[in-house]
mmCIF file of C-alpha atoms in Angstrom:
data_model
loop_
_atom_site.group_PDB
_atom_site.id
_atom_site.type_symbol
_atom_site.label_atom_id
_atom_site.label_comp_id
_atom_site.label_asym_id
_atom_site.label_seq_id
_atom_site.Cartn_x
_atom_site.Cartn_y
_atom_site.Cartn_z
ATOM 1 C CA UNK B 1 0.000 0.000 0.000
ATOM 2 C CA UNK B 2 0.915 3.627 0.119
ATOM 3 C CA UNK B 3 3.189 5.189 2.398
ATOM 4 C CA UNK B 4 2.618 7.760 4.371
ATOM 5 C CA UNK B 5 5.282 9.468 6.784
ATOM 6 C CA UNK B 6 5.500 11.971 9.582
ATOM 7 C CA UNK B 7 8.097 13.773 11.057
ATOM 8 C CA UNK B 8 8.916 14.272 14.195
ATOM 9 C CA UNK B 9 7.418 10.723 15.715
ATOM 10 C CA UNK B 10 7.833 12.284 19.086
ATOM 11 C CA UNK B 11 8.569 16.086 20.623
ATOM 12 C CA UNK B 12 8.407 18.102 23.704
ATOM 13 C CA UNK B 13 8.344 21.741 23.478
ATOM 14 C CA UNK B 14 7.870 24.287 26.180
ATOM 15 C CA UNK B 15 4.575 26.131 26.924
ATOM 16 C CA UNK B 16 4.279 29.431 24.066
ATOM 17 C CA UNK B 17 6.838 27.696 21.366
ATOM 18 C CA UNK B 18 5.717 26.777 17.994
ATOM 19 C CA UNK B 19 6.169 22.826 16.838
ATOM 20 C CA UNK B 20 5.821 22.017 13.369
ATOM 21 C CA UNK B 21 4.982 19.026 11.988
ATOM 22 C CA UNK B 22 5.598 17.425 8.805
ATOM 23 C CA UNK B 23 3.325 14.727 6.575
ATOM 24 C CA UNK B 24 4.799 13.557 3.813
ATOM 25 C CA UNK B 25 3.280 10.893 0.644
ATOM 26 C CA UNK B 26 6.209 8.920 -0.262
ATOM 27 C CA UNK B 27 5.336 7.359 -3.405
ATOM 28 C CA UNK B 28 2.095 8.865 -4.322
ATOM 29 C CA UNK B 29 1.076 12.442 -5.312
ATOM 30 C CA UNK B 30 -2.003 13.078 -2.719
ATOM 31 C CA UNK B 31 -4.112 16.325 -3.774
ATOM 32 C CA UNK B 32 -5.790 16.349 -0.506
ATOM 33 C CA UNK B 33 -4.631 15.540 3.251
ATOM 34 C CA UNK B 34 -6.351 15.641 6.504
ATOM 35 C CA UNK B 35 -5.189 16.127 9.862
ATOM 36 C CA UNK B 36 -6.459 14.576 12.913
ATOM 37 C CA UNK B 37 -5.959 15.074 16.403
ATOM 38 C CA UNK B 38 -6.034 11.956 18.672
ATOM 39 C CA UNK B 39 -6.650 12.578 22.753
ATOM 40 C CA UNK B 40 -5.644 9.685 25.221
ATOM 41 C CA UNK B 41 -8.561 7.056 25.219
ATOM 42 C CA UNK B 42 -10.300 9.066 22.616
ATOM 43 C CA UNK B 43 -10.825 8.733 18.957
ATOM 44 C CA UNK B 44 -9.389 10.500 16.251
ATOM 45 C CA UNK B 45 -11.142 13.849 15.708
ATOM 46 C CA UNK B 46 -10.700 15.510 12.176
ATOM 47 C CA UNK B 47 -9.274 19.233 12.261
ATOM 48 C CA UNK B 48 -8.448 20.497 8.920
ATOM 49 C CA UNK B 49 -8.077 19.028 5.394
ATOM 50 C CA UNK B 50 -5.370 20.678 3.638
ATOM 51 C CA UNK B 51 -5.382 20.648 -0.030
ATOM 52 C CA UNK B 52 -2.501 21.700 -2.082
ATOM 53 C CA UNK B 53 -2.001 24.751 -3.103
ATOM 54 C CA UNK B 54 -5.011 26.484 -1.603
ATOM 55 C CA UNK B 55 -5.743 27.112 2.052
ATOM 56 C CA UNK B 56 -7.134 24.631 4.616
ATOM 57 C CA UNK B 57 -10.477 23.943 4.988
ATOM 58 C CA UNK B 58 -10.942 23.316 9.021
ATOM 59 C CA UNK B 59 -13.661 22.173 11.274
ATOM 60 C CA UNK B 60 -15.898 23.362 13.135
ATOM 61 C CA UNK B 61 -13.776 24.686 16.895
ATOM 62 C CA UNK B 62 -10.250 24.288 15.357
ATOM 63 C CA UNK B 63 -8.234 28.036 15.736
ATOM 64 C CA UNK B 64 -7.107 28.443 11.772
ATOM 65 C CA UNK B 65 -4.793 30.544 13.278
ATOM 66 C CA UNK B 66 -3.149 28.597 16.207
ATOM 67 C CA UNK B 67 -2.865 25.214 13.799
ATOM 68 C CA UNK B 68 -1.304 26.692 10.891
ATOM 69 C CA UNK B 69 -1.805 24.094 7.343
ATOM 70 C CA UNK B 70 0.768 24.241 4.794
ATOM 71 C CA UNK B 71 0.049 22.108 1.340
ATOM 72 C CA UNK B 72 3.008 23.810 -0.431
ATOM 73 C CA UNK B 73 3.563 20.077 -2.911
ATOM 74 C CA UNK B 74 1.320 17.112 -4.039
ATOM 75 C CA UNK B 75 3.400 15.021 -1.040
ATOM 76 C CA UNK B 76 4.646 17.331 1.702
ATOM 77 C CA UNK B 77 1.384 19.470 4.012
ATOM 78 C CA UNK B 78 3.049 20.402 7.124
ATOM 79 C CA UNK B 79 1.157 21.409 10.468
ATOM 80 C CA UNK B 80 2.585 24.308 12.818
ATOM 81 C CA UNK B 81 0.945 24.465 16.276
ATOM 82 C CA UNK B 82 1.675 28.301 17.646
ATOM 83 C CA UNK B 83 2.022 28.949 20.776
ATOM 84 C CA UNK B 84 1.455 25.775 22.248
ATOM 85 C CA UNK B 85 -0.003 25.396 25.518
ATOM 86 C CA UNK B 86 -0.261 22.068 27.382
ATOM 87 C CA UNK B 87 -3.567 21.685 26.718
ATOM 88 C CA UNK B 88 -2.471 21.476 22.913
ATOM 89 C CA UNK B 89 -0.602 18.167 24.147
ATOM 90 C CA UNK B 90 -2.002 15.055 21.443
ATOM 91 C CA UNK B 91 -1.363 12.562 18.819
ATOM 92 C CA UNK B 92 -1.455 14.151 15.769
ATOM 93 C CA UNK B 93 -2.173 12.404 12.640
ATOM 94 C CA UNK B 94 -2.191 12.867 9.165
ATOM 95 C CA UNK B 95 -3.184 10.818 6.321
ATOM 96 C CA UNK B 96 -3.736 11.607 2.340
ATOM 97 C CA UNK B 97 -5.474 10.099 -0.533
ATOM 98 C CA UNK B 98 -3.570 9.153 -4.021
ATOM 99 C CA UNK B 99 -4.760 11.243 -6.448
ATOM 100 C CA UNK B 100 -6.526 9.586 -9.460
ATOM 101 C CA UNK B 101 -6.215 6.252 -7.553
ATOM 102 C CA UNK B 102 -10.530 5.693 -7.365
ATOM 103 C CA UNK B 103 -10.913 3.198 -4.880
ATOM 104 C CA UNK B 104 -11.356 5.508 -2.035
ATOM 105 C CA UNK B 105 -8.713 4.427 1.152
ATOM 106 C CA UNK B 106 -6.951 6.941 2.914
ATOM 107 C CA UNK B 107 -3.470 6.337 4.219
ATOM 108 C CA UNK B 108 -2.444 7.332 7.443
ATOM 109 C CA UNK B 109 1.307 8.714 8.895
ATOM 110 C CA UNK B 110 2.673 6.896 11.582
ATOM 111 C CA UNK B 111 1.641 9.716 14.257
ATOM 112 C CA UNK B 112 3.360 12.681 15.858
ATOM 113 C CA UNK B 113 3.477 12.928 19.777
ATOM 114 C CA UNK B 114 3.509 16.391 21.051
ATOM 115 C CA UNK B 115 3.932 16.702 24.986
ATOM 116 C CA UNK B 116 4.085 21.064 25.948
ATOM 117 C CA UNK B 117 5.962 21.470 29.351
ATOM 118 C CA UNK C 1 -21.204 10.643 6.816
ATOM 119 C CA UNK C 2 -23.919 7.792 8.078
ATOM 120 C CA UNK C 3 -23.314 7.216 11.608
ATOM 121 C CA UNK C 4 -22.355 3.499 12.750
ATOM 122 C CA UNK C 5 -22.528 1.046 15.977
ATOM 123 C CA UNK C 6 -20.079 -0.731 16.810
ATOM 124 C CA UNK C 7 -19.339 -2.875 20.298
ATOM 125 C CA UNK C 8 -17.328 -0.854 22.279
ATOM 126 C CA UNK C 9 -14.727 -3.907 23.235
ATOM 127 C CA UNK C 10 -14.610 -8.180 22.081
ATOM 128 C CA UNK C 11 -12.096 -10.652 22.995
ATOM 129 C CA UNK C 12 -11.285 -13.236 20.955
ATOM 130 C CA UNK C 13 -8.904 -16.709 21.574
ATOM 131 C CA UNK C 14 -5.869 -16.203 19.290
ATOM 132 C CA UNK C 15 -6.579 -18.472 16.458
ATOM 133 C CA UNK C 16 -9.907 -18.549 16.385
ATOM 134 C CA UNK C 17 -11.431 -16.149 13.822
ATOM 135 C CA UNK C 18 -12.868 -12.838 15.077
ATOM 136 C CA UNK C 19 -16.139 -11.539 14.133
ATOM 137 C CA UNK C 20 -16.828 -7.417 14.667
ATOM 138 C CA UNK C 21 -20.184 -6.606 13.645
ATOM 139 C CA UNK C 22 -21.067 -3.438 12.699
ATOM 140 C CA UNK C 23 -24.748 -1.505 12.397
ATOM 141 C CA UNK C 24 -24.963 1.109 9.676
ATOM 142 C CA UNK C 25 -28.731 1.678 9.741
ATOM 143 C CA UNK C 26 -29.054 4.847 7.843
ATOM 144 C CA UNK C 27 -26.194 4.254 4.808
ATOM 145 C CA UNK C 28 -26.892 5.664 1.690
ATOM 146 C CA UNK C 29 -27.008 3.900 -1.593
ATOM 147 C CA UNK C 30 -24.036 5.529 -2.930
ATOM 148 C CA UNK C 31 -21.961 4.949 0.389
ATOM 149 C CA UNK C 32 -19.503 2.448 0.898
ATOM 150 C CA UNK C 33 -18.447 0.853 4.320
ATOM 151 C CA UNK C 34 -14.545 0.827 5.157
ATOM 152 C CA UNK C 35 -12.587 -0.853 7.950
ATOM 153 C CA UNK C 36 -9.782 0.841 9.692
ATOM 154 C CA UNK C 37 -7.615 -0.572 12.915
ATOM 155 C CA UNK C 38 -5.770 1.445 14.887
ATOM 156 C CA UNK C 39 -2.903 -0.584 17.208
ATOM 157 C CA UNK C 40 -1.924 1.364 20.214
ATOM 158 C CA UNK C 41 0.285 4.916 19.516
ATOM 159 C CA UNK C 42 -0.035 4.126 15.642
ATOM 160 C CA UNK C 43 -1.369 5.908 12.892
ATOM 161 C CA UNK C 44 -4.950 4.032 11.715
ATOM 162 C CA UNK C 45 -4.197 1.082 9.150
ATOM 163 C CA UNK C 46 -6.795 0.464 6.018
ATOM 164 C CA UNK C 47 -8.307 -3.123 6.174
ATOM 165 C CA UNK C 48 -11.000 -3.386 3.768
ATOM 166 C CA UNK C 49 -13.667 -1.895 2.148
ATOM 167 C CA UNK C 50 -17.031 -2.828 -0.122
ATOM 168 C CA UNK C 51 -20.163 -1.928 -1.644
ATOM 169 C CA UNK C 52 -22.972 -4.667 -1.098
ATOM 170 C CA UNK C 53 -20.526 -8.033 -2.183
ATOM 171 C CA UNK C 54 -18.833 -9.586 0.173
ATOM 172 C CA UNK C 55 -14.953 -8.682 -0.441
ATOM 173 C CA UNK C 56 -11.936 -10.648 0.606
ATOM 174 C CA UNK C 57 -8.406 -9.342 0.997
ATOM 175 C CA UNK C 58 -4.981 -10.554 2.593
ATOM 176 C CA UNK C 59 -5.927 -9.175 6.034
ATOM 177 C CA UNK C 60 -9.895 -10.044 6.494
ATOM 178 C CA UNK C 61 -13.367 -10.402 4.693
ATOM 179 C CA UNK C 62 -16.136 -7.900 4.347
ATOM 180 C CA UNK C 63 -19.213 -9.286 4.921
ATOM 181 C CA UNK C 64 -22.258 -6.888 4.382
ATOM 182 C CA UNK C 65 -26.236 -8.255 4.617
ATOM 183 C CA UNK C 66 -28.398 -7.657 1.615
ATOM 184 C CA UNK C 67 -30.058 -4.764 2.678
ATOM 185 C CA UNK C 68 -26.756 -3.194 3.861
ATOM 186 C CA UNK C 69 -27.771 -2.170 7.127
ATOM 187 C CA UNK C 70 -25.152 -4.111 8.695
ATOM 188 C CA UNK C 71 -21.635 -5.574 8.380
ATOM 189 C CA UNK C 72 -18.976 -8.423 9.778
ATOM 190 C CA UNK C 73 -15.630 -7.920 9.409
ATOM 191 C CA UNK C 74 -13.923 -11.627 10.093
ATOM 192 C CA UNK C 75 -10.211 -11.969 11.222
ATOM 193 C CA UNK C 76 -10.070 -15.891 10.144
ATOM 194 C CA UNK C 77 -7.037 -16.520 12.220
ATOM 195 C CA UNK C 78 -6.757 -13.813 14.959
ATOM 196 C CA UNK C 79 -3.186 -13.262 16.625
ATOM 197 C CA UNK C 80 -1.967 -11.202 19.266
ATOM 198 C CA UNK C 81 -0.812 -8.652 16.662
ATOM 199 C CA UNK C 82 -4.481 -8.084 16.198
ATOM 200 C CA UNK C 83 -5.017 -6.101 18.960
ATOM 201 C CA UNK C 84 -6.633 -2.808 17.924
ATOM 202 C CA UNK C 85 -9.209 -0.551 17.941
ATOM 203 C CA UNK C 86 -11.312 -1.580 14.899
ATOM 204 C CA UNK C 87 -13.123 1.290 13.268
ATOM 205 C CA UNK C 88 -16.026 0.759 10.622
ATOM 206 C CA UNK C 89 -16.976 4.132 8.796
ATOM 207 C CA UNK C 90 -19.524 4.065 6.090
ATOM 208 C CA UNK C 91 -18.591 6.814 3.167
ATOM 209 C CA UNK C 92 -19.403 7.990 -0.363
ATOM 210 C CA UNK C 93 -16.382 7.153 -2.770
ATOM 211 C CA UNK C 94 -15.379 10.567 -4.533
ATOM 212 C CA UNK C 95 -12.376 11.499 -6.552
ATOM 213 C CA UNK C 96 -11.418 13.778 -4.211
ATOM 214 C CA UNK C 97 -11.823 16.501 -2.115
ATOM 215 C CA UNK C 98 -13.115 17.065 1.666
ATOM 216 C CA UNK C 99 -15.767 14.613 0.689
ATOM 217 C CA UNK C 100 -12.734 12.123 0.641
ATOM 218 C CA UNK C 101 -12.224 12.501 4.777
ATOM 219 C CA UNK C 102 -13.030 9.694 6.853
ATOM 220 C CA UNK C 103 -14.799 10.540 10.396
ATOM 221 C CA UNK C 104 -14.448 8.533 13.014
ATOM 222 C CA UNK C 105 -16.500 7.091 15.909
ATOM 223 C CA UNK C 106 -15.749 5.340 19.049
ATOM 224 C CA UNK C 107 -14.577 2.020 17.295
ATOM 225 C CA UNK C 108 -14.391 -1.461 19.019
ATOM 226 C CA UNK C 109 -11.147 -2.615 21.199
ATOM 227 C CA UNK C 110 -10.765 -5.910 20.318
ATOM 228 C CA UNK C 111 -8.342 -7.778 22.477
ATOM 229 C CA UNK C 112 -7.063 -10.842 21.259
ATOM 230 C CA UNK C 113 -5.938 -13.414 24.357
ATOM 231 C CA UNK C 114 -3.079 -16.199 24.050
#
């Protein structure tokens, strides 16, 4: 299947830095990713879908400007979290579609931890 | 997206095949349901997806009743490695677009025993 990549894995920032975070399609051009935010015992919640070259389309309670979505290339959307807070502490998750590829799965990254001191 | 049920945790004997049902009441004719797992601190994994046939991959079968109201997924050999949250999500296929994002519910925890 596709791959799908993130970068970092893991980080720990302290409180009022900014942490971004990087999603990557290895060896598929994906027109469209989403970005998901993952609490501790919680599903996956959807924030934003990012869509290349355009801006990001986010849901419903998600600050545009705190979780800044870059789709600058058909395999690289990158998510900056300003001035995190603790409270911004999650699993975040990305995952993209292959473009002209019709049958409809979405791959997901491996996950980025971010833990704010 | 059509909401689903799922059963919020199963256990299953490893080797034995594991059934996770899966109520989709309300799905649309054009919708498709898709299985996702989710193993602890990893991103979710695609399983499987289908129409109204029954589908059969590498990792599981699809089974979906006539009226598509419902669906099994079947692990026909379960192993520890199977331990995951098991997510079924019913959704139109597009070529694209927001319309391509999955949501996700609550999912079932299916523990697989030695």
């Amino acid at each position: 299947g596709a791959v799908v990549s993130q970068h970092p894995s893991w980080v720990i920032c302290k409180s009022g830095t900014s942490v971004k975070i990087e999603c990557r399609s290895l060896d598929f051009q994906a027109t469209t990713m989403f970005w998901y935010r993952q609490f501790p015992k919680q599903s996956l919640m959807l924030m934003a879908t990012s869509n290349e070259g355009s801006k990001a389309t986010y849901e419903q309670g998600v600050e545009k400007d705190k979780f800044l979505i870059n789709h600058a290339s058909l395999t690289l959307s990158t998510l900056t979290v300003t001035s995190a807070h603790p409270e911004d502490s999650s699993f975040y998750i990305c995952s993209a579609g292959a473009s002209g590829r019709n049958t409809g799965e979405l791959f997901f990254g491996e996950g980025s931890r971010l833990t704010v001191l | 997206d059509a909401k689903t049920t799922q059963p919020t945790s199963m256990d299953c004997a490893e080797g034995r095949a594991a059934n996770l049902p899966c109520n989709h009441s309300t799905i649309s004719g054009n919708e498709y349901v898709y299985w996702y797992r989710q193993i602890h601190s990893q991103g979710p994994q695609y399983i499987i997806h289908g129409l109204k046939n029954n589908e059969t991959n590498e990792m599981a079968s699809l089974i979906i009743t006539e009226d598509r109201k419902s669906s099994t997924l079947i692990l026909p050999h379960a192993t520890l490695r199977d331990t995951a949250v098991y997510y079924c999500i019913v959704r139109a296929l597009n070529s694209g677009g927001s319309n391509y994002k999955l949501t996700f519910g609550k999912g079932t925890l299916l523990t697989v025993n030695p």
